[in-house]
Coordinates of C-alpha atoms in Angstrom, one line a residue:
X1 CA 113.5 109.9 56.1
X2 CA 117.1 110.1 57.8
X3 CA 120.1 107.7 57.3
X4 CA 118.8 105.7 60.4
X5 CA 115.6 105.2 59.4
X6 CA 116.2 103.5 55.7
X7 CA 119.2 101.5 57.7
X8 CA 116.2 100.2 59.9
X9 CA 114.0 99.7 57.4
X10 CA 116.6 97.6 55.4
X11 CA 116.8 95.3 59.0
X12 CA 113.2 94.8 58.5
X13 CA 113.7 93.7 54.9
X14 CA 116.0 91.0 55.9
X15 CA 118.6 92.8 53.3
X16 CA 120.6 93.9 56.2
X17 CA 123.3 96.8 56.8
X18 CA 126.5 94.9 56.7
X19 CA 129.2 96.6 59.0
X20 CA 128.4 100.1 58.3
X21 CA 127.1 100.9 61.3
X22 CA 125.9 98.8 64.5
X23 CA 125.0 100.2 68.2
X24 CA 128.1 99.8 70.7
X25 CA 126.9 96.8 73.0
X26 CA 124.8 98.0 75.8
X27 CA 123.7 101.1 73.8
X28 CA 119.6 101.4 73.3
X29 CA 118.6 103.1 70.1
X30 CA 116.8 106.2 70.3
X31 CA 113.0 105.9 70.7
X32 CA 113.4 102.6 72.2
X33 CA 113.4 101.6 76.0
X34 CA 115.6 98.6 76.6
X35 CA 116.3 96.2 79.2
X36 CA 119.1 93.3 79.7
X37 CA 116.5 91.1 77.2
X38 CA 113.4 93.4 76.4
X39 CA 113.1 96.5 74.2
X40 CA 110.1 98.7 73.8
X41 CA 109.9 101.1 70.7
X42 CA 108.0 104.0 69.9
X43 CA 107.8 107.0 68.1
X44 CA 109.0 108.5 64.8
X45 CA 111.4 105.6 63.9
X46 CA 110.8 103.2 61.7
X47 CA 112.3 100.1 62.8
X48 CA 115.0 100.0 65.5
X49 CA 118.5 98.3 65.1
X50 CA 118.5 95.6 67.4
X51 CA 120.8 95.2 69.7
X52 CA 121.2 91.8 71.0
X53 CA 120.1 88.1 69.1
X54 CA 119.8 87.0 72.9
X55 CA 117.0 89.6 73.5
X56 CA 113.6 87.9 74.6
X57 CA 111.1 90.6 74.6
X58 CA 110.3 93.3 72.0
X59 CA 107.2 95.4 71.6
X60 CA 106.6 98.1 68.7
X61 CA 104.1 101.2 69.3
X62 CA 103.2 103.7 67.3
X63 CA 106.0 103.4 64.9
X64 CA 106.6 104.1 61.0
X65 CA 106.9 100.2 59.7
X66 CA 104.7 100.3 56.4
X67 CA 104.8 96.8 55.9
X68 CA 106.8 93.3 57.4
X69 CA 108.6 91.5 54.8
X70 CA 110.1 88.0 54.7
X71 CA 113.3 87.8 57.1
X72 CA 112.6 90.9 59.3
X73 CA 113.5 89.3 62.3
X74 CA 116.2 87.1 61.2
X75 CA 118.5 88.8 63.9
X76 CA 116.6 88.4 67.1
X77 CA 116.0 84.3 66.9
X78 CA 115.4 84.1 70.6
X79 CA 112.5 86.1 71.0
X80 CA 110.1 84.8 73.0
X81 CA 107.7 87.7 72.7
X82 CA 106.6 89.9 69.7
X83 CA 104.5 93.1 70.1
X84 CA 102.9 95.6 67.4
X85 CA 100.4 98.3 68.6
X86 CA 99.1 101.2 66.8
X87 CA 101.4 101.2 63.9
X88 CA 100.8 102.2 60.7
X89 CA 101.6 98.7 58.4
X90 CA 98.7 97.4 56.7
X91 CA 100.2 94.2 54.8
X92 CA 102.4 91.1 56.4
X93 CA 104.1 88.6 53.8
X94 CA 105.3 85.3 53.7
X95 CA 108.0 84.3 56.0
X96 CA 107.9 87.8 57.9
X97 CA 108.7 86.0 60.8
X98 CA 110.8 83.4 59.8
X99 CA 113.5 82.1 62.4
X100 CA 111.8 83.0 65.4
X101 CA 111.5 79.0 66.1
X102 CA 111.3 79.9 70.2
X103 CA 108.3 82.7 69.7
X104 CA 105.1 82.0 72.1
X105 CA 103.5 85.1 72.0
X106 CA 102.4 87.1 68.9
X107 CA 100.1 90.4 69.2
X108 CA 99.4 92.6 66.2
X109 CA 96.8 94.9 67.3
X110 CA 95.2 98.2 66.1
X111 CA 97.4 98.4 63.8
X112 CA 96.1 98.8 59.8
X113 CA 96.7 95.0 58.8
X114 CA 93.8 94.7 55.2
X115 CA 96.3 91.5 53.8
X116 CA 97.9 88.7 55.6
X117 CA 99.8 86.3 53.3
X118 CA 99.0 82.6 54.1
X119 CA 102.6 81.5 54.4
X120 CA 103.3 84.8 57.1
X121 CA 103.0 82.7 60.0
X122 CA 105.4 79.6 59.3
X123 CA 107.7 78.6 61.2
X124 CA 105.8 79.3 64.2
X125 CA 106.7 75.6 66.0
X126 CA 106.0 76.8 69.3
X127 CA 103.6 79.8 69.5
X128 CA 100.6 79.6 71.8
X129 CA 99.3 83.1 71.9
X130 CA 98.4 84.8 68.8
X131 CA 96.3 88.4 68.1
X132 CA 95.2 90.1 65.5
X133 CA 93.0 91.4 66.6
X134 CA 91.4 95.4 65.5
X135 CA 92.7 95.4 62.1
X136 CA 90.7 96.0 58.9
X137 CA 91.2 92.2 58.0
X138 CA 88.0 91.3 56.3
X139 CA 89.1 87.7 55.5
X140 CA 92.0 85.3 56.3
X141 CA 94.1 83.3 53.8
X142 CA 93.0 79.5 54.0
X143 CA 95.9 77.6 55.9
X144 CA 97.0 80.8 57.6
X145 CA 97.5 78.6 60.7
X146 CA 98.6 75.4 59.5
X147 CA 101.6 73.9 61.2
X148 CA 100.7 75.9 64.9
X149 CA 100.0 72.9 66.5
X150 CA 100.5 74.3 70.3
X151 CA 98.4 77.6 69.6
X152 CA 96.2 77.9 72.6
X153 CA 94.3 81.2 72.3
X154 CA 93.7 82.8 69.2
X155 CA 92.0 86.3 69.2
X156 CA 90.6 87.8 65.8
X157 CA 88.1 90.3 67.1
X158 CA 87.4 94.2 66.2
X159 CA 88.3 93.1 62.3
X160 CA 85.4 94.0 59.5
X161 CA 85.2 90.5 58.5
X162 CA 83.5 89.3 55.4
X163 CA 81.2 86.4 56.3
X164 CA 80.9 84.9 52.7
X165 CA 82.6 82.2 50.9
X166 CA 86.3 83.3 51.9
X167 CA 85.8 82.9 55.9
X168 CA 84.3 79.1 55.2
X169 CA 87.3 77.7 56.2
X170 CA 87.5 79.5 59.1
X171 CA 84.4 78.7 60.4
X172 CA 85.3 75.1 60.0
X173 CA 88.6 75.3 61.4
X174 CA 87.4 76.9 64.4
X175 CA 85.5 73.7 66.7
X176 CA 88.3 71.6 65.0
X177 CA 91.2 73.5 66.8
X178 CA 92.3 72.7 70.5
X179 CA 92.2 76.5 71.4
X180 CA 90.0 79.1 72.6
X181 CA 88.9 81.7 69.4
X182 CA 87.7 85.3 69.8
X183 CA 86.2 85.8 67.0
X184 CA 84.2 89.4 66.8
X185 CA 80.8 89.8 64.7
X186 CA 80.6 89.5 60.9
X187 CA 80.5 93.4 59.4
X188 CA 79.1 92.0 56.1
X189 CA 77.2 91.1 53.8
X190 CA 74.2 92.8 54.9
X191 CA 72.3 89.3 56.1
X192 CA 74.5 88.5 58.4
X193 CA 75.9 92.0 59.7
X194 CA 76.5 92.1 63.3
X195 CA 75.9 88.2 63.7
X196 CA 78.9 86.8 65.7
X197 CA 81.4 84.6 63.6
X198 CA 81.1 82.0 65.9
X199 CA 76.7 81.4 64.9
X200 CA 77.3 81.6 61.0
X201 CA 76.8 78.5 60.0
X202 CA 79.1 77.0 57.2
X203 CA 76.5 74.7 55.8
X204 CA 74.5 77.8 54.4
X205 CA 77.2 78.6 52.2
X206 CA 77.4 78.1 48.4
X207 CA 80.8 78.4 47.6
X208 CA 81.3 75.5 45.1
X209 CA 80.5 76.8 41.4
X210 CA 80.9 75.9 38.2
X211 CA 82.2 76.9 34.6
X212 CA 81.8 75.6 31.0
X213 CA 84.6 77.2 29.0
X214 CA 85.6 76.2 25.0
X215 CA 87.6 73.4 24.4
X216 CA 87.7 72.1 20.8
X217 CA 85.8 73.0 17.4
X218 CA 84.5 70.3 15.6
X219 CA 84.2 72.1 11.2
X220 CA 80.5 70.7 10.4
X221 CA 77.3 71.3 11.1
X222 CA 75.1 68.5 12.8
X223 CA 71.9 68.0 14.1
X224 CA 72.5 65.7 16.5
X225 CA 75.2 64.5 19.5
X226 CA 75.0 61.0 21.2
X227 CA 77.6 59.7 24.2
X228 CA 78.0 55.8 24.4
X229 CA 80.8 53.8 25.8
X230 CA 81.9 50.3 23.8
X231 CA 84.4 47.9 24.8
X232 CA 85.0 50.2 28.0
X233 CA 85.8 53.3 26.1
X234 CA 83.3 56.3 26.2
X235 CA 82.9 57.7 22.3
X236 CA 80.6 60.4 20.8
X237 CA 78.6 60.3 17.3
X238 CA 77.3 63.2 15.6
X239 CA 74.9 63.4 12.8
X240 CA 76.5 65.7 10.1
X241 CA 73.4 66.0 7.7
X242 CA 75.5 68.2 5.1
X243 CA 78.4 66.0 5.4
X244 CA 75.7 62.7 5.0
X245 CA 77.5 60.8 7.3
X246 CA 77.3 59.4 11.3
X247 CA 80.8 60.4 12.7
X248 CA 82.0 58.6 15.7
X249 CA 84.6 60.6 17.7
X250 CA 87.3 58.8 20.3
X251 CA 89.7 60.6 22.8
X252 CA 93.5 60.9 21.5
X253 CA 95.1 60.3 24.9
X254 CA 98.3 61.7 23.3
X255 CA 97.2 64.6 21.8
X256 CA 94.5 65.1 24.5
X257 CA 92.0 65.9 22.2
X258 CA 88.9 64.4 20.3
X259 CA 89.6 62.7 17.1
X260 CA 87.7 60.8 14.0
X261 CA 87.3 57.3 14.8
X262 CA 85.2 56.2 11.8
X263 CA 82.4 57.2 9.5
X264 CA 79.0 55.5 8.6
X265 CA 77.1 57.0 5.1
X266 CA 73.9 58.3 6.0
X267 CA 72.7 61.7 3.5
X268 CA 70.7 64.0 5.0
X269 CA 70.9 61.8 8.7
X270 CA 68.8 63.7 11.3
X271 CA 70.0 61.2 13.9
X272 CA 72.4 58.4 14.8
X273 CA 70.8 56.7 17.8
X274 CA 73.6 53.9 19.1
X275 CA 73.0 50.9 20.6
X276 CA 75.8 48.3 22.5
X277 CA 74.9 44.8 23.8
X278 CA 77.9 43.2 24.6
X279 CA 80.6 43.1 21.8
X280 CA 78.0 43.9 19.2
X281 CA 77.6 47.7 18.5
X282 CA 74.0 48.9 16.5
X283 CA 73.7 52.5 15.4
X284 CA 70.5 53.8 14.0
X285 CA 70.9 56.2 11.3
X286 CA 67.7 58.2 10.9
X287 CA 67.7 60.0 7.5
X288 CA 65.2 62.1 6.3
X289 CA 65.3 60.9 2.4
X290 CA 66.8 57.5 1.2
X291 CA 65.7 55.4 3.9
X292 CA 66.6 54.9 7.5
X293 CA 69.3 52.2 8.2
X294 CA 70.6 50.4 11.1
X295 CA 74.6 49.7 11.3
X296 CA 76.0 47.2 13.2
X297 CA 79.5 45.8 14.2
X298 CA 79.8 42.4 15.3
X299 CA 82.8 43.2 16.9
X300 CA 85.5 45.1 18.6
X301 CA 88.1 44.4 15.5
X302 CA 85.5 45.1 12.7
X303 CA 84.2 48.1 10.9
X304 CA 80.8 49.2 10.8
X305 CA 78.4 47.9 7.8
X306 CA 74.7 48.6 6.8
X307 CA 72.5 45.7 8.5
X308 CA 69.0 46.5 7.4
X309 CA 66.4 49.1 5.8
X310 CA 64.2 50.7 8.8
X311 CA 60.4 50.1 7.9
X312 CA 60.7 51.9 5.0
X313 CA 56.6 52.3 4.2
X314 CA 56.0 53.8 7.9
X315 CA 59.6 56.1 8.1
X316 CA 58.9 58.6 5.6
X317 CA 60.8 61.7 7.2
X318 CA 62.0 60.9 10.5
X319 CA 63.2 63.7 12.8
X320 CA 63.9 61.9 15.8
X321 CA 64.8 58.5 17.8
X322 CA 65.1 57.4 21.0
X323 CA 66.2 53.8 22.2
X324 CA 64.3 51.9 25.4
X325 CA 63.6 48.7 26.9
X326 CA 60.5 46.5 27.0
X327 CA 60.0 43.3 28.4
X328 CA 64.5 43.2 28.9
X329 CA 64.4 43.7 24.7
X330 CA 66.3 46.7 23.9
X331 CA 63.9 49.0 21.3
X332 CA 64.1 52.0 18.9
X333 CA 61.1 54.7 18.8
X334 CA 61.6 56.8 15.6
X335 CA 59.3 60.0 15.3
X336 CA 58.0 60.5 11.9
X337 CA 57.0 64.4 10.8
X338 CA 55.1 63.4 7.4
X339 CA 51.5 63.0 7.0
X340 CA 52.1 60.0 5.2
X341 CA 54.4 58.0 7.8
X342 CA 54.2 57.2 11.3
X343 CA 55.8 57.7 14.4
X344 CA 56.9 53.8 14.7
X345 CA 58.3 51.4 17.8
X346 CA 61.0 48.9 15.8
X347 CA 61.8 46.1 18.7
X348 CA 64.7 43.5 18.1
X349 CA 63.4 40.2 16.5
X350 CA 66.5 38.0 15.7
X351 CA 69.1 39.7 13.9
X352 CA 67.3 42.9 13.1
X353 CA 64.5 45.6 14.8
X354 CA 61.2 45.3 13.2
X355 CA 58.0 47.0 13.4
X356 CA 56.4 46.3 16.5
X357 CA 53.2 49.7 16.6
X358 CA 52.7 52.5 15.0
X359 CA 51.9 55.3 17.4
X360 CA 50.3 58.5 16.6
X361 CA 49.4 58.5 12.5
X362 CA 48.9 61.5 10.6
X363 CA 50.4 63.8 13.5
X364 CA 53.6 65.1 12.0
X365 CA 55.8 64.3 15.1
X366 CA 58.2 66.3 15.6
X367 CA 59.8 64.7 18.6
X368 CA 59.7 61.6 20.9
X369 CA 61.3 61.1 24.3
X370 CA 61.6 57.4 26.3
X371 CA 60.9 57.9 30.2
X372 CA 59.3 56.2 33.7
X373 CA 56.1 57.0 35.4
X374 CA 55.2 55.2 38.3
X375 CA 57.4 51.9 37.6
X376 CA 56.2 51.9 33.9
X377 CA 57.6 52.6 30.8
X378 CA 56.1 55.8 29.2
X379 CA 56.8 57.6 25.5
X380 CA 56.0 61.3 25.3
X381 CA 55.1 62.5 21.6
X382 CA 55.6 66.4 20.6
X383 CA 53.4 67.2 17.5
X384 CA 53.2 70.0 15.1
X385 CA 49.3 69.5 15.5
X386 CA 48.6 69.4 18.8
X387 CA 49.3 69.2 22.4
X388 CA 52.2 66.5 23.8
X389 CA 50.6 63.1 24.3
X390 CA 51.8 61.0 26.7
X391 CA 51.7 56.9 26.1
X392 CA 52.3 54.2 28.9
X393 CA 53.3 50.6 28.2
X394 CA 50.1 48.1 28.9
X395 CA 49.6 45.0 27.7
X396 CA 52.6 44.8 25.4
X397 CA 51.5 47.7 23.4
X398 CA 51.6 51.6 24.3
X399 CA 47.7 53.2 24.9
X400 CA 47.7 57.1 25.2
X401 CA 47.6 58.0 28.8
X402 CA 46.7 62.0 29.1
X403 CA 48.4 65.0 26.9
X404 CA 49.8 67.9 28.7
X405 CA 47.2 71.0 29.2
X406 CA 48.5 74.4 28.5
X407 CA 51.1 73.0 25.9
X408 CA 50.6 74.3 23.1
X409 CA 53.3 74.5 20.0
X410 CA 56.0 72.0 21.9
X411 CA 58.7 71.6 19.6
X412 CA 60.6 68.8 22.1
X413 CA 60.4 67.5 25.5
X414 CA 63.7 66.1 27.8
X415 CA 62.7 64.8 31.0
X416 CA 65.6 64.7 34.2
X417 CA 65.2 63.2 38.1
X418 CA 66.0 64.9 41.3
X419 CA 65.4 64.3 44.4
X420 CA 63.0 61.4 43.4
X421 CA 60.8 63.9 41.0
X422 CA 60.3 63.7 37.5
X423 CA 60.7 67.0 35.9
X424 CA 59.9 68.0 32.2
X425 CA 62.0 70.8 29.7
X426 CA 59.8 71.2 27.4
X427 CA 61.1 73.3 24.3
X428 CA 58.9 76.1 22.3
X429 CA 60.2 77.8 19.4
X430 CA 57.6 80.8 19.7
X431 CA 56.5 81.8 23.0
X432 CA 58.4 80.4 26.7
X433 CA 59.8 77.3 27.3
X434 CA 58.3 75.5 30.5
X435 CA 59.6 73.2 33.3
X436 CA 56.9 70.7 34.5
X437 CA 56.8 68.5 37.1
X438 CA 55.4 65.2 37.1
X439 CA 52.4 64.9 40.1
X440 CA 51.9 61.3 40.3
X441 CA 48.7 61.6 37.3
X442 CA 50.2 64.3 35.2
X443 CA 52.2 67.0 34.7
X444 CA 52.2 70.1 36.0
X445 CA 53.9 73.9 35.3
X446 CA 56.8 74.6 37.6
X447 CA 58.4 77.4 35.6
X448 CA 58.5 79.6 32.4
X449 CA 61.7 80.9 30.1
X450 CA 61.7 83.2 27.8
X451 CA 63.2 81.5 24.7
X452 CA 62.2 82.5 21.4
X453 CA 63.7 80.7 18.7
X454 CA 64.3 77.6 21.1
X455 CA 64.8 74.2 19.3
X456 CA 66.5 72.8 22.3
X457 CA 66.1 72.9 26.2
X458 CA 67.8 69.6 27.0
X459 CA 68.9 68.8 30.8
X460 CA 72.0 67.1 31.4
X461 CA 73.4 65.9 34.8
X462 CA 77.3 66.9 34.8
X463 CA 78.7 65.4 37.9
X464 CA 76.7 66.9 41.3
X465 CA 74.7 69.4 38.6
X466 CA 71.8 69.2 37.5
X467 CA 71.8 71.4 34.3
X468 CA 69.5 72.8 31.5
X469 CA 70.9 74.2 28.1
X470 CA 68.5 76.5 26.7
X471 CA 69.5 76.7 23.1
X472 CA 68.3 79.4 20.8
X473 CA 68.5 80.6 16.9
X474 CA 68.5 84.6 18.0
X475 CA 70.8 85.1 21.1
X476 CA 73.1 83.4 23.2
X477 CA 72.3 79.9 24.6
X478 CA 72.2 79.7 28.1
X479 CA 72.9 77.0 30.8
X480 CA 71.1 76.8 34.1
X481 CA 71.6 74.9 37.0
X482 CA 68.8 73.2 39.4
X483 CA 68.6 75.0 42.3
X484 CA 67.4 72.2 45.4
X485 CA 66.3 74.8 47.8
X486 CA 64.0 76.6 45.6
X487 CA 62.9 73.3 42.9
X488 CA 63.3 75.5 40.2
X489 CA 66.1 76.5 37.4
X490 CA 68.3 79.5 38.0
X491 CA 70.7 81.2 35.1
X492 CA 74.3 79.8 35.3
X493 CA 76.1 81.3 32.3
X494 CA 76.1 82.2 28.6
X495 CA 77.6 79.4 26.5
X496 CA 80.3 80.5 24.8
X497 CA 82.8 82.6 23.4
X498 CA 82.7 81.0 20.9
X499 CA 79.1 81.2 20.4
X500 CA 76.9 78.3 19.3
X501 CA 74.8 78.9 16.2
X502 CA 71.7 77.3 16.1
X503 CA 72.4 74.5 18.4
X504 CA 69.8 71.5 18.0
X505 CA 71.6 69.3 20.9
X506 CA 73.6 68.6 23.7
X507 CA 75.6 65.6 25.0
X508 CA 78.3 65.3 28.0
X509 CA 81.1 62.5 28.1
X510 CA 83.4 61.6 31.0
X511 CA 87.0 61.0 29.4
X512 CA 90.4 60.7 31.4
X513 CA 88.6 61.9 34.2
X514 CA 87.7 65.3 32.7
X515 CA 84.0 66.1 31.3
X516 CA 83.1 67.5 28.3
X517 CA 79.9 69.4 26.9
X518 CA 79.1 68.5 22.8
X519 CA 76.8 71.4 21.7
X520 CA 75.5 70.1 17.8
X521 CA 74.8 73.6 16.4
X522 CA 72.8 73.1 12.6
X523 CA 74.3 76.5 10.9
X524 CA 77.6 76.4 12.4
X525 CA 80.4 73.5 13.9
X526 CA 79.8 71.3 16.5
X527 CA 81.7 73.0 19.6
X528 CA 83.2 71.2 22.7
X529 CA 83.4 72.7 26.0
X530 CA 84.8 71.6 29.2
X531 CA 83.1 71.6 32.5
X532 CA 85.4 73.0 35.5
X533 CA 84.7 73.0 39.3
X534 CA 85.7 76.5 41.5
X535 CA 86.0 76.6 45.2
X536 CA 84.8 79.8 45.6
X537 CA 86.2 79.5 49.5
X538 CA 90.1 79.1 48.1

């Protein structure tokens, strides 16, 4: 390259040339054709020296500018019109035409333009024509044309445009703007090749997705994760069998971080089921030797203190509870696994819950879930014996309603609403875990997993999603997400780094306006992720 054309190129920096050298007034640059306000360059210079900052007019053809760079124009603040053709620049940053306040037309055409930066055009206060048209742009930078409030016609045809999350804005910017838009035919993906811009519509596009990534390590091992919110605060208890205690964790809004808030003794606790009416806080400590207890706190300045034994004759070894209403009393269900005990409803009667049935004797229970059926409160029972059986409230007592064909070896069963459905996760250690929907008599299969060495397939509803955690002994857990269109449950994501071991439960909690996942894993620590929202179309 020649002393000329790195002094040019230095213009179109914006670094400038000092006094070293400029054109006697009057005098055109080589390769350029110039007027008393216009200049038209072509050929093997780079960039021309401009003459005059009172020239109106200036077109570029077939030229060696590689790129434009903030400033370039700096010198000519009066133009009026800007013109590149068949040059050989394929990016254009921020600010590249800063200063040209008075610019109304703006063609970059044919040129080999693959990466506009989203700040490039500012500045533009009074442009009204603007082309880029037959570049390779294959997407736009969202707020490319924010501030061009007189733009009138806006041509973006003959570019290989992308028609996937990245041109959403674009397609909604386009019947907002008070200008006509040429906007060419989408050259990808393969769906929607060839369609024109203009017909995609933005409402078919998924480009909102999600992301659970590790936030805090809790050291032991639990079996169980409850969310509750007392006195306006949300909190989270854990049942720490090894550690034979309930820990209640609150939110450290200095550290920003979870913390020990206090401790009930429970050995060998397999669940710690909390209950809040008003200023009195209950917490159910199911332990699978020693008795079950129930906690209470009368009130928001107190500490937590054992309140009763748990029907000690019919809880022999408990491995689950639940908590319901019937009849506006608030109820516990605790699921017994001996042959000896029972799977038992305890409802409150004065100060205490009491013994109110005794549901499915001699069945080894291994699980119990609370739900609604048709405006009626049902109980689901998973059994090491047999098939789930499901039990509807009727006449003050629960009757066994149906079981759940084809359900063989259910470990646990979650149940989760959408779009006014009741769906069932219903968790098998050997063989697939299934997804059942609920058909107005009973349920039904909707969908398989694989999941061997599953102990857990809980669904949890995290803001808009509707999720499903698929826990598992042997590999990596994984999350799925409800997908509307199709009814069924599509793979989100691995949980993890770090990776869960053995998780036996799942719990979210809203706090300081973020949301957090609790995974309780039984051979490792209790780990906390956090639950982010991407815009795919940013």
């Amino acid at each position: 390259m020649g002393g000329a054309g790195i002094l040019l190129l230095l213009l179109l920096a914006g670094l400038g040339v000092g006094e070293a050298w400029r054109p006697p007034k009057g005098k055109c640059p080589l390769s350029c054709s110039c007027s008393k306000d216009s200049a038209l360059c072509e050929g093997s210079v780079d960039l021309p020296e401009i003459l005059s900052p009172t020239l109106l007019s200036l077109s570029f053809v077939r030229t060696r500018v590689t790129q434009l760079k903030a400033g370039s124009f700096l010198r000519v603040p009066s133009l009026h019109l800007l013109l590149f053709t068949s040059n050989s620049f394929s990016v254009i940053e921020d600010d590249a035409f800063a200063g040209l306040s008075h610019l109304q037309y703006l063609f970059i055409e044919d040129n080999e333009i693959g990466s506009i930066s989203k700040n490039s055009l500012r500045g533009l206060r009074s442009l009204t024509h603007l082309s880029l048209a037959n570049n390779h742009l294959e997407t736009l930078p969202r707020f490319l044309f924010r501030g061009l409030e007189t733009l009138t016609h806006v041509d973006l045809r003959g570019n290989p445009f992308q028609c996937d999350c990245r041109v959403l804005w674009l397609l909604q910017w386009i019947p907002t703007v008070n200008a006509s838009v040429g906007t060419g035919a989408c050259a990808g993906p393969a769906a929607l090749a060839h369609m024109q811009l203009r017909h995609v519509d933005p409402k078919t596009f998924k480009c909102r997705a999600i992301e659970l990534s590790w936030f805090q390590t809790v050291g032991e091992s639990a079996l169980g994760v409850e969310a509750f919110s007392y006195q306006e605060e949300p909190y989270i208890v854990l049942a720490q069998p090894f550690a034979g205690r309930c820990l209640i964790l609150a939110w450290d809004y200095s550290l920003q971080r979870f913390r020990q808030e206090e401790e009930l003794s429970a050995p060998s606790v397999v669940s710690c089921k909390p209950l809040v009416l008003g200023p009195r806080l209950f917490v159910l400590a199911a332990r699978l030797w020693g008795g079950s207890q129930l906690w209470a706190r009368p009130g928001p300045d107190l500490r937590l203190a054992p309140l009763q034994a748990l029907a000690p004759r019919r809880l022999l070894r408990p491995n689950d509870a639940e908590l319901l209403w019937l009849d506006g009393q608030p109820c516990f269900v605790v699921a017994d696994a001996s042959k000896a005990g029972s799977t038992t409803l305890l409802c409150r009667d004065g100060p205490g819950f009491y013994p109110r049935q005794s549901l499915h004797a001699w069945h080894r229970d291994t699980d119990v879930e609370a739900l609604e059926l048709d405006g009626r409160p049902h109980l689901l029972l998973a059994s090491a014996s047999q098939r789930p059986v499901l039990f509807h409230w009727f006449g003050g007592r629960f009757e066994r309603r149906t079981d759940i064909p084809e359900a063989e070896d259910v470990y646990a069963t979650r149940h989760f609403q959408a779009g006014g459905d009741v769906f069932l996760c219903l968790t098998r250690y050997i063989g697939d875990s299934m997804v059942m929907r609920w058909d107005g008599s009973m349920f039904r299969l909707l969908q398989k997993l694989p999941s061997r060495g599953a102990h857990v397939f809980q669904p949890l509803l995290i803001a808009k999603d509707q999720l499903a955690i698929l826990g598992s002994d042997f590999a990596f857990s994984q999350v799925l997400r409800l997908e509307p269109d199709k009814g069924l449950l599509e793979p989100l994501q691995e949980l993890g780094p770090p990776a869960i071991v053995a998780p036996r439960a799942f719990a979210h909690i809203t706090m300081a306006g973020r949301r957090f996942l609790f995974a309780a894993c039984f051979k490792g620590p209790t780990q906390i992720y956090q639950h982010h929202e991407l815009d795919l179309s940013a």
